[in-house]
């Protein structure tokens, strides 16, 4: 009965060493802490903007709004003061910085694999560990750890600012509601998913600069393009299902995934964002493992 346990324990040690080695590779570069500083700045900016928007949503300056728009503004403000509205506001504030923050997670995932090709260390890495799948999985774990670190930095800032802001606004604070906690946890999942997205992209495109640029363009352009095209197509053919196509943009999918209720007017349901992100992770992560196993690394 002791043999299986011994084998299992022994098999775990190489995995731990691989993960430790990949974590060390990231830690010994300046990239991760530069991104960490960027995460702080992005979160502070996003949190400040969200607070400003929320302030005018909760207490709209009616004297500065046209008479024909006041009824809608008042209705939106009343909806914001409901329990559901306040939960959505709390979730939005606590996940401030996600839109640009996951870009850092994606780039970390991309650099984890493309650094090997850029510095021509891939051959040595895979000769030292012939089991390429194990190496890729170790890289996924290491990148995910740093994606989680970026999430932690952002969340801690939001946890400090959000209750202070909501208390100053004089509204009920819903930070412990399950929907709010769920949004924060799904935000962590989104950061980890984007590291896998980046690693898969880096496997497909070995050029470090090319992979990073294409990743950023895909992230930003797909969101912008579908936000323009989907309403146009909807108006043209008059089918409501077309509105759900916005979830195809990865950036939109992760935003929908973490937002209780509707992420924006006519947004697809929250579960669709989760399903789409899972699909991207499985496809890109699977391709990353498959191509790494079959390609000539030299």
mmCIF file of C-alpha atoms in Angstrom:
data_model
loop_
_atom_site.group_PDB
_atom_site.id
_atom_site.type_symbol
_atom_site.label_atom_id
_atom_site.label_comp_id
_atom_site.label_asym_id
_atom_site.label_seq_id
_atom_site.Cartn_x
_atom_site.Cartn_y
_atom_site.Cartn_z
ATOM 1 C CA UNK A 1 0.000 0.000 0.000
ATOM 2 C CA UNK A 2 2.956 2.308 0.422
ATOM 3 C CA UNK A 3 4.295 2.020 -3.149
ATOM 4 C CA UNK A 4 1.563 4.093 -4.872
ATOM 5 C CA UNK A 5 1.954 6.840 -2.291
ATOM 6 C CA UNK A 6 5.721 6.886 -2.824
ATOM 7 C CA UNK A 7 5.324 7.084 -6.598
ATOM 8 C CA UNK A 8 2.716 9.820 -6.348
ATOM 9 C CA UNK A 9 4.880 11.849 -3.988
ATOM 10 C CA UNK A 10 7.917 11.416 -6.191
ATOM 11 C CA UNK A 11 5.965 12.429 -9.291
ATOM 12 C CA UNK A 12 4.823 15.623 -7.607
ATOM 13 C CA UNK A 13 8.341 16.828 -6.888
ATOM 14 C CA UNK A 14 9.348 17.407 -10.543
ATOM 15 C CA UNK A 15 6.094 19.313 -11.083
ATOM 16 C CA UNK A 16 6.791 21.549 -8.106
ATOM 17 C CA UNK A 17 10.335 22.134 -9.328
ATOM 18 C CA UNK A 18 9.049 23.038 -12.785
ATOM 19 C CA UNK A 19 6.553 25.505 -11.363
ATOM 20 C CA UNK A 20 9.194 26.989 -9.049
ATOM 21 C CA UNK A 21 11.554 27.361 -11.995
ATOM 22 C CA UNK A 22 8.905 29.146 -14.068
ATOM 23 C CA UNK A 23 8.019 31.448 -11.165
ATOM 24 C CA UNK A 24 11.711 32.251 -10.763
ATOM 25 C CA UNK A 25 11.981 33.125 -14.461
ATOM 26 C CA UNK A 26 9.214 35.703 -14.059
ATOM 27 C CA UNK A 27 10.487 37.039 -10.721
ATOM 28 C CA UNK A 28 13.985 37.648 -12.045
ATOM 29 C CA UNK A 29 12.701 40.085 -14.676
ATOM 30 C CA UNK A 30 11.454 43.624 -14.104
ATOM 31 C CA UNK A 31 8.297 42.975 -16.126
ATOM 32 C CA UNK A 32 6.119 41.700 -13.307
ATOM 33 C CA UNK A 33 6.685 44.578 -10.876
ATOM 34 C CA UNK A 34 6.385 47.156 -13.676
ATOM 35 C CA UNK A 35 3.021 45.601 -14.486
ATOM 36 C CA UNK A 36 2.237 45.638 -10.766
ATOM 37 C CA UNK A 37 2.818 49.401 -10.678
ATOM 38 C CA UNK A 38 0.716 49.716 -13.825
ATOM 39 C CA UNK A 39 -2.017 47.701 -12.095
ATOM 40 C CA UNK A 40 -2.053 50.168 -9.201
ATOM 41 C CA UNK A 41 -2.343 53.159 -11.549
ATOM 42 C CA UNK A 42 -4.990 51.547 -13.752
ATOM 43 C CA UNK A 43 -7.079 50.546 -10.733
ATOM 44 C CA UNK A 44 -6.890 54.002 -9.150
ATOM 45 C CA UNK A 45 -7.913 55.620 -12.429
ATOM 46 C CA UNK A 46 -10.765 53.184 -13.059
ATOM 47 C CA UNK A 47 -11.996 53.376 -9.458
ATOM 48 C CA UNK A 48 -11.965 57.181 -9.578
ATOM 49 C CA UNK A 49 -13.940 57.237 -12.840
ATOM 50 C CA UNK A 50 -16.426 54.655 -11.535
ATOM 51 C CA UNK A 51 -16.902 56.681 -8.354
ATOM 52 C CA UNK A 52 -17.558 59.823 -10.397
ATOM 53 C CA UNK A 53 -20.103 58.096 -12.629
ATOM 54 C CA UNK A 54 -21.762 56.448 -9.620
ATOM 55 C CA UNK A 55 -21.987 59.750 -7.756
ATOM 56 C CA UNK A 56 -23.946 61.379 -10.584
ATOM 57 C CA UNK A 57 -26.012 58.232 -10.972
ATOM 58 C CA UNK A 58 -27.056 58.268 -7.318
ATOM 59 C CA UNK A 59 -27.429 62.031 -7.064
ATOM 60 C CA UNK A 60 -27.972 63.465 -10.571
ATOM 61 C CA UNK A 61 -27.674 67.266 -11.009
ATOM 62 C CA UNK A 62 -31.189 67.754 -12.381
ATOM 63 C CA UNK A 63 -30.693 71.502 -12.781
ATOM 64 C CA UNK A 64 -28.023 70.776 -15.398
ATOM 65 C CA UNK A 65 -30.086 68.244 -17.333
ATOM 66 C CA UNK A 66 -32.512 69.026 -20.141
ATOM 67 C CA UNK A 67 -36.169 68.815 -19.115
ATOM 68 C CA UNK A 68 -36.979 66.058 -21.623
ATOM 69 C CA UNK A 69 -34.214 63.861 -20.165
ATOM 70 C CA UNK A 70 -34.979 64.386 -16.489
ATOM 71 C CA UNK A 71 -37.644 61.682 -16.240
ATOM 72 C CA UNK A 72 -35.238 59.013 -17.501
ATOM 73 C CA UNK A 73 -32.419 60.256 -15.269
ATOM 74 C CA UNK A 74 -34.690 60.176 -12.213
ATOM 75 C CA UNK A 75 -35.836 56.650 -13.089
ATOM 76 C CA UNK A 76 -32.217 55.503 -13.450
ATOM 77 C CA UNK A 77 -31.336 57.078 -10.110
ATOM 78 C CA UNK A 78 -34.250 55.369 -8.380
ATOM 79 C CA UNK A 79 -33.186 52.038 -9.884
ATOM 80 C CA UNK A 80 -29.646 52.628 -8.615
ATOM 81 C CA UNK A 81 -30.952 53.068 -5.059
ATOM 82 C CA UNK A 82 -32.708 49.685 -5.057
ATOM 83 C CA UNK A 83 -31.022 46.657 -3.508
ATOM 84 C CA UNK A 84 -30.261 45.202 -6.940
ATOM 85 C CA UNK A 85 -28.895 48.543 -8.099
ATOM 86 C CA UNK A 86 -26.636 48.969 -5.075
ATOM 87 C CA UNK A 87 -25.343 45.398 -5.399
ATOM 88 C CA UNK A 88 -24.432 46.073 -9.029
ATOM 89 C CA UNK A 89 -22.723 49.331 -8.031
ATOM 90 C CA UNK A 90 -20.722 47.596 -5.281
ATOM 91 C CA UNK A 91 -19.682 44.815 -7.664
ATOM 92 C CA UNK A 92 -18.672 47.339 -10.313
ATOM 93 C CA UNK A 93 -16.563 49.353 -7.865
ATOM 94 C CA UNK A 94 -14.867 46.282 -6.390
ATOM 95 C CA UNK A 95 -13.856 45.057 -9.857
ATOM 96 C CA UNK A 96 -12.587 48.440 -11.041
ATOM 97 C CA UNK A 97 -9.515 48.154 -13.240
ATOM 98 C CA UNK A 98 -10.412 44.824 -14.799
ATOM 99 C CA UNK A 99 -10.833 46.084 -18.354
ATOM 100 C CA UNK A 100 -7.209 47.186 -18.707
ATOM 101 C CA UNK A 101 -5.826 45.067 -15.862
ATOM 102 C CA UNK A 102 -6.431 41.769 -17.640
ATOM 103 C CA UNK A 103 -4.256 43.088 -20.459
ATOM 104 C CA UNK A 104 -1.310 42.856 -18.059
ATOM 105 C CA UNK A 105 -2.319 39.281 -17.247
ATOM 106 C CA UNK A 106 -2.531 38.448 -20.951
ATOM 107 C CA UNK A 107 0.893 39.969 -21.650
ATOM 108 C CA UNK A 108 2.470 38.050 -18.751
ATOM 109 C CA UNK A 109 1.047 34.840 -20.210
ATOM 110 C CA UNK A 110 2.406 35.766 -23.642
ATOM 111 C CA UNK A 111 5.868 36.638 -22.355
ATOM 112 C CA UNK A 112 6.166 33.417 -20.350
ATOM 113 C CA UNK A 113 6.359 31.434 -23.594
ATOM 114 C CA UNK A 114 7.747 33.968 -26.081
ATOM 115 C CA UNK A 115 10.661 34.847 -23.764
ATOM 116 C CA UNK A 116 11.952 31.315 -24.358
ATOM 117 C CA UNK A 117 12.099 31.928 -28.106
ATOM 118 C CA UNK A 118 13.330 35.515 -27.808
ATOM 119 C CA UNK A 119 16.268 34.585 -25.568
ATOM 120 C CA UNK A 120 16.750 31.240 -27.391
ATOM 121 C CA UNK A 121 16.405 29.222 -24.187
ATOM 122 C CA UNK A 122 13.512 27.035 -25.415
ATOM 123 C CA UNK A 123 15.816 24.216 -26.569
ATOM 124 C CA UNK A 124 17.587 24.064 -23.200
ATOM 125 C CA UNK A 125 14.271 24.171 -21.334
ATOM 126 C CA UNK A 126 12.759 21.256 -23.243
ATOM 127 C CA UNK A 127 15.972 19.239 -23.222
ATOM 128 C CA UNK A 128 16.078 19.559 -19.436
ATOM 129 C CA UNK A 129 12.412 18.483 -19.256
ATOM 130 C CA UNK A 130 11.494 16.338 -22.268
ATOM 131 C CA UNK A 131 7.834 16.146 -21.202
ATOM 132 C CA UNK A 132 6.690 19.301 -22.963
ATOM 133 C CA UNK A 133 3.132 19.145 -21.667
ATOM 134 C CA UNK A 134 4.439 19.326 -18.102
ATOM 135 C CA UNK A 135 6.511 22.382 -19.020
ATOM 136 C CA UNK A 136 3.536 24.176 -20.602
ATOM 137 C CA UNK A 137 1.332 23.355 -17.615
ATOM 138 C CA UNK A 138 4.011 24.715 -15.270
ATOM 139 C CA UNK A 139 4.126 27.902 -17.325
ATOM 140 C CA UNK A 140 0.325 28.146 -17.119
ATOM 141 C CA UNK A 141 0.417 27.813 -13.344
ATOM 142 C CA UNK A 142 3.236 30.349 -12.973
ATOM 143 C CA UNK A 143 1.527 32.881 -15.248
ATOM 144 C CA UNK A 144 -1.760 32.282 -13.413
ATOM 145 C CA UNK A 145 -0.078 33.027 -10.083
ATOM 146 C CA UNK A 146 1.035 36.425 -11.338
ATOM 147 C CA UNK A 147 -2.373 37.037 -12.910
ATOM 148 C CA UNK A 148 -3.823 36.351 -9.462
ATOM 149 C CA UNK A 149 -1.282 38.758 -7.952
ATOM 150 C CA UNK A 150 -2.476 41.542 -10.265
ATOM 151 C CA UNK A 151 -6.059 40.760 -9.233
ATOM 152 C CA UNK A 152 -5.059 40.927 -5.563
ATOM 153 C CA UNK A 153 -3.395 44.331 -5.983
ATOM 154 C CA UNK A 154 -6.481 45.695 -7.725
ATOM 155 C CA UNK A 155 -8.944 44.145 -5.276
ATOM 156 C CA UNK A 156 -7.133 45.465 -2.187
ATOM 157 C CA UNK A 157 -7.253 49.014 -3.579
ATOM 158 C CA UNK A 158 -10.942 48.641 -4.395
ATOM 159 C CA UNK A 159 -11.690 47.171 -0.957
ATOM 160 C CA UNK A 160 -10.232 50.253 0.683
ATOM 161 C CA UNK A 161 -11.910 52.836 -1.543
ATOM 162 C CA UNK A 162 -15.350 51.335 -2.156
ATOM 163 C CA UNK A 163 -16.807 51.276 1.391
ATOM 164 C CA UNK A 164 -15.458 54.764 2.086
ATOM 165 C CA UNK A 165 -17.093 56.088 -1.068
ATOM 166 C CA UNK A 166 -20.437 54.356 -0.492
ATOM 167 C CA UNK A 167 -20.517 55.583 3.110
ATOM 168 C CA UNK A 168 -19.856 59.133 1.906
ATOM 169 C CA UNK A 169 -22.736 58.766 -0.558
ATOM 170 C CA UNK A 170 -25.021 57.757 2.315
ATOM 171 C CA UNK A 171 -26.231 54.529 0.730
ATOM 172 C CA UNK A 172 -26.454 51.009 2.095
ATOM 173 C CA UNK A 173 -23.234 49.030 1.618
ATOM 174 C CA UNK A 174 -23.637 45.547 0.103
ATOM 175 C CA UNK A 175 -20.062 44.291 0.070
ATOM 176 C CA UNK A 176 -20.914 40.978 1.737
ATOM 177 C CA UNK A 177 -23.790 40.039 -0.561
ATOM 178 C CA UNK A 178 -23.114 36.811 -2.441
ATOM 179 C CA UNK A 179 -23.534 38.475 -5.858
ATOM 180 C CA UNK A 180 -20.824 40.993 -4.959
ATOM 181 C CA UNK A 181 -18.470 38.306 -3.608
ATOM 182 C CA UNK A 182 -19.189 36.220 -6.707
ATOM 183 C CA UNK A 183 -18.257 39.147 -8.957
ATOM 184 C CA UNK A 184 -14.925 39.550 -7.138
ATOM 185 C CA UNK A 185 -14.151 35.819 -7.377
ATOM 186 C CA UNK A 186 -15.133 35.713 -11.047
ATOM 187 C CA UNK A 187 -12.818 38.664 -11.542
ATOM 188 C CA UNK A 188 -9.971 36.537 -10.155
ATOM 189 C CA UNK A 189 -10.967 33.784 -12.572
ATOM 190 C CA UNK A 190 -10.945 36.299 -15.432
ATOM 191 C CA UNK A 191 -7.374 37.383 -14.623
ATOM 192 C CA UNK A 192 -6.215 33.761 -14.588
ATOM 193 C CA UNK A 193 -8.090 33.010 -17.806
ATOM 194 C CA UNK A 194 -6.397 35.892 -19.564
ATOM 195 C CA UNK A 195 -2.955 34.530 -18.658
ATOM 196 C CA UNK A 196 -3.922 31.275 -20.383
ATOM 197 C CA UNK A 197 -5.265 33.298 -23.324
ATOM 198 C CA UNK A 198 -1.915 35.077 -23.569
ATOM 199 C CA UNK A 199 0.139 31.906 -23.281
ATOM 200 C CA UNK A 200 -1.877 30.250 -26.040
ATOM 201 C CA UNK A 201 -1.428 33.310 -28.213
ATOM 202 C CA UNK A 202 2.318 33.303 -27.540
ATOM 203 C CA UNK A 203 2.472 29.688 -28.650
ATOM 204 C CA UNK A 204 0.716 30.494 -31.923
ATOM 205 C CA UNK A 205 2.838 33.595 -32.568
ATOM 206 C CA UNK A 206 6.429 33.059 -31.446
ATOM 207 C CA UNK A 207 7.486 36.671 -32.011
ATOM 208 C CA UNK A 208 7.420 38.422 -28.642
ATOM 209 C CA UNK A 209 6.540 41.856 -29.998
ATOM 210 C CA UNK A 210 4.146 40.423 -32.581
ATOM 211 C CA UNK A 211 2.244 38.327 -30.035
ATOM 212 C CA UNK A 212 1.872 41.231 -27.585
ATOM 213 C CA UNK A 213 0.741 43.691 -30.268
ATOM 214 C CA UNK A 214 -1.714 41.242 -31.834
ATOM 215 C CA UNK A 215 -3.077 40.363 -28.392
ATOM 216 C CA UNK A 216 -3.694 44.020 -27.529
ATOM 217 C CA UNK A 217 -5.254 44.710 -30.952
ATOM 218 C CA UNK A 218 -7.536 41.683 -30.693
ATOM 219 C CA UNK A 219 -8.551 42.696 -27.175
ATOM 220 C CA UNK A 220 -9.375 46.323 -27.967
ATOM 221 C CA UNK A 221 -10.417 46.136 -31.630
ATOM 222 C CA UNK A 222 -12.791 43.173 -31.300
ATOM 223 C CA UNK A 223 -14.662 44.930 -28.496
ATOM 224 C CA UNK A 224 -14.910 48.199 -30.442
ATOM 225 C CA UNK A 225 -15.779 46.526 -33.735
ATOM 226 C CA UNK A 226 -18.576 44.370 -32.357
ATOM 227 C CA UNK A 227 -20.008 47.250 -30.305
ATOM 228 C CA UNK A 228 -20.452 49.103 -33.624
ATOM 229 C CA UNK A 229 -21.396 46.244 -35.945
ATOM 230 C CA UNK A 230 -23.849 44.370 -33.722
ATOM 231 C CA UNK A 231 -26.339 47.298 -33.336
ATOM 232 C CA UNK A 232 -26.083 48.007 -37.074
ATOM 233 C CA UNK A 233 -26.834 44.385 -37.963
ATOM 234 C CA UNK A 234 -29.645 44.323 -35.396
ATOM 235 C CA UNK A 235 -31.271 47.387 -36.940
ATOM 236 C CA UNK A 236 -30.855 45.893 -40.396
ATOM 237 C CA UNK A 237 -32.361 42.428 -39.839
ATOM 238 C CA UNK A 238 -34.468 43.218 -36.747
ATOM 239 C CA UNK A 239 -33.540 40.018 -34.843
ATOM 240 C CA UNK A 240 -32.869 40.382 -31.112
ATOM 241 C CA UNK A 241 -30.531 37.361 -30.962
ATOM 242 C CA UNK A 242 -27.972 39.400 -32.904
ATOM 243 C CA UNK A 243 -27.389 41.529 -29.794
ATOM 244 C CA UNK A 244 -25.886 38.488 -28.071
ATOM 245 C CA UNK A 245 -23.025 38.422 -30.592
ATOM 246 C CA UNK A 246 -21.165 41.089 -28.619
ATOM 247 C CA UNK A 247 -20.111 38.348 -26.225
ATOM 248 C CA UNK A 248 -17.792 37.022 -28.970
ATOM 249 C CA UNK A 249 -15.324 39.797 -28.151
ATOM 250 C CA UNK A 250 -13.051 38.439 -25.373
ATOM 251 C CA UNK A 251 -12.925 41.782 -23.535
ATOM 252 C CA UNK A 252 -16.722 42.012 -23.558
ATOM 253 C CA UNK A 253 -17.072 38.377 -22.485
ATOM 254 C CA UNK A 254 -14.955 38.886 -19.361
ATOM 255 C CA UNK A 255 -16.851 42.087 -18.483
ATOM 256 C CA UNK A 256 -20.202 40.308 -18.847
ATOM 257 C CA UNK A 257 -18.898 37.364 -16.798
ATOM 258 C CA UNK A 258 -18.165 39.459 -13.695
ATOM 259 C CA UNK A 259 -21.199 41.788 -13.814
ATOM 260 C CA UNK A 260 -24.393 40.900 -11.907
ATOM 261 C CA UNK A 261 -27.461 41.470 -14.073
ATOM 262 C CA UNK A 262 -26.928 43.341 -17.340
ATOM 263 C CA UNK A 263 -23.373 44.548 -17.952
ATOM 264 C CA UNK A 264 -24.778 47.163 -20.369
ATOM 265 C CA UNK A 265 -28.121 47.778 -22.136
ATOM 266 C CA UNK A 266 -29.177 44.727 -24.193
ATOM 267 C CA UNK A 267 -26.165 42.756 -22.911
ATOM 268 C CA UNK A 268 -26.192 38.946 -23.169
ATOM 269 C CA UNK A 269 -26.777 37.048 -19.892
ATOM 270 C CA UNK A 270 -23.921 36.711 -17.407
ATOM 271 C CA UNK A 271 -23.483 32.981 -17.991
ATOM 272 C CA UNK A 272 -22.743 33.574 -21.685
ATOM 273 C CA UNK A 273 -19.612 35.562 -20.803
ATOM 274 C CA UNK A 274 -18.410 32.721 -18.590
ATOM 275 C CA UNK A 275 -19.053 30.116 -21.309
ATOM 276 C CA UNK A 276 -17.270 32.192 -23.949
ATOM 277 C CA UNK A 277 -14.196 32.738 -21.745
ATOM 278 C CA UNK A 278 -14.056 29.009 -20.960
ATOM 279 C CA UNK A 279 -14.195 28.313 -24.712
ATOM 280 C CA UNK A 280 -11.308 30.701 -25.418
ATOM 281 C CA UNK A 281 -9.243 29.201 -22.592
ATOM 282 C CA UNK A 282 -9.836 25.611 -23.728
ATOM 283 C CA UNK A 283 -9.103 26.365 -27.381
ATOM 284 C CA UNK A 284 -6.000 28.506 -26.839
ATOM 285 C CA UNK A 285 -4.690 26.464 -23.906
ATOM 286 C CA UNK A 286 -5.231 23.240 -25.851
ATOM 287 C CA UNK A 287 -3.550 24.652 -28.957
ATOM 288 C CA UNK A 288 -0.657 25.836 -26.809
ATOM 289 C CA UNK A 289 -0.049 22.332 -25.461
ATOM 290 C CA UNK A 290 -0.600 20.646 -28.847
ATOM 291 C CA UNK A 291 1.696 22.943 -30.819
ATOM 292 C CA UNK A 292 4.424 22.876 -28.182
ATOM 293 C CA UNK A 293 4.418 19.093 -28.206
ATOM 294 C CA UNK A 294 4.583 18.803 -32.000
ATOM 295 C CA UNK A 295 6.661 21.776 -33.118
ATOM 296 C CA UNK A 296 10.393 21.812 -33.645
ATOM 297 C CA UNK A 297 11.577 24.068 -30.802
ATOM 298 C CA UNK A 298 15.027 24.864 -32.177
#
